[in-house]
C-alpha positions as a printed Julia matrix, in Angstrom:
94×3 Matrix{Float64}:
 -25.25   11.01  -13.1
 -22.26   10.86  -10.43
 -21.16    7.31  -10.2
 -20.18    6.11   -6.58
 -17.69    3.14   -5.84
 -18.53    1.49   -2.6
 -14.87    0.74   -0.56
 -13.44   -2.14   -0.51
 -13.25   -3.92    2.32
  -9.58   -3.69    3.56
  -7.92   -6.98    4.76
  -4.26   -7.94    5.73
  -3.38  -12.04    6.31
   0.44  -12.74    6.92
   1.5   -16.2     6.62
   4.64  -17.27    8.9
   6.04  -13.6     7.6
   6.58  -15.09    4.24
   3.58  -14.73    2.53
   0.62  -11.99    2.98
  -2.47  -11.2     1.07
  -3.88   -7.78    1.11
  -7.51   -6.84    0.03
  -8.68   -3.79   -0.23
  -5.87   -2.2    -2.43
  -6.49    0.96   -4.06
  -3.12    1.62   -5.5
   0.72   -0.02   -5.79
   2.71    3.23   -5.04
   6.02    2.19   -4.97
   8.01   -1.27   -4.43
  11.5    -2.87   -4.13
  12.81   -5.73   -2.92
  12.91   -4.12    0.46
  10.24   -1.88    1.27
   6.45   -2.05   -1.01
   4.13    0.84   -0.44
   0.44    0.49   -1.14
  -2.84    2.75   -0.95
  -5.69    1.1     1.02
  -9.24    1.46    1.98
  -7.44    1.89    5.32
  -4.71    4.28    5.15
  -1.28    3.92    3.31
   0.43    0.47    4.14
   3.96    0.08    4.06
   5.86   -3.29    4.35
   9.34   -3.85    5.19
  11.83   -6.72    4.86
  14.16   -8.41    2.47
  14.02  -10.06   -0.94
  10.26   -8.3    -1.18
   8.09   -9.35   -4.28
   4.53   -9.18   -5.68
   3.26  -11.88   -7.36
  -0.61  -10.71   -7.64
  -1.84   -7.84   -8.41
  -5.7    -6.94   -9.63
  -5.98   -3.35   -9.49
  -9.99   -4.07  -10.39
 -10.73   -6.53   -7.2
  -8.1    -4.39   -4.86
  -5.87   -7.31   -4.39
  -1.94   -7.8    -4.07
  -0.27  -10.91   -3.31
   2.99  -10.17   -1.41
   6.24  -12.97   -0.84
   9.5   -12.23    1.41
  11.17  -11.69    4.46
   8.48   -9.71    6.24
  10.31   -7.48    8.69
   7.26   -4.99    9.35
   4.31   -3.49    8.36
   3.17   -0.14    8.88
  -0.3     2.02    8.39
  -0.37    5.82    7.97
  -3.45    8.06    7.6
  -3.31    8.73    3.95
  -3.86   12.46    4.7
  -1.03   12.41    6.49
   0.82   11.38    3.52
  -0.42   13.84    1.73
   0.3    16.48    3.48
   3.77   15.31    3.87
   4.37   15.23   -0.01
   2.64   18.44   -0.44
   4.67   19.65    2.1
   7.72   18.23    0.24
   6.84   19.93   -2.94
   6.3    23.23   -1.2
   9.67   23.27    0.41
  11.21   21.46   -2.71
   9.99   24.91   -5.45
  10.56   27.07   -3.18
């Protein structure tokens, strides 16, 4: 029997651009102290700014607490980012 996982709901709350919550977090794909790149029932979200950390994470409820110098914050479609990579990989073994 095929076991289905309803989405998360996907929710972004920036406090005074220090402090955000996100819900709705399928995956932490990459992070630094400048830029932090997450997977989200909404597309892939990408937040810039300096001196970038995360202090929460649960994988299992979809939630990342985020602390910094918000700068900006991005969506992209996630097939558009995977296209990109694929496209990356295709031109990289080539």
């Amino acid at each position: 029997m095929e076991e289905r996982q309803m989405p998360k709901a996907h929710k972004l709350v920036v406090n005074n651009r220090k402090t955000s919550m996100v819900t709705g977090v399928l995956d932490v794909l990459s992070f630094d102290l400048n830029e932090i790149l997450l997977e989200t029932e909404q597309g892939m979200l990408m937040v810039k700014g300096t001196d970038l950390h995360v202090n929460r994470l649960s994988v299992e409820k979809g939630e990342v607490d985020l602390s910094g110098n918000i700068d900006s914050i991005a969506y992209s479609s996630v097939n558009q980012a995977a296209r990109s990579n694929e496209n990356f990989f295709a031109k990289l073994f080539k």
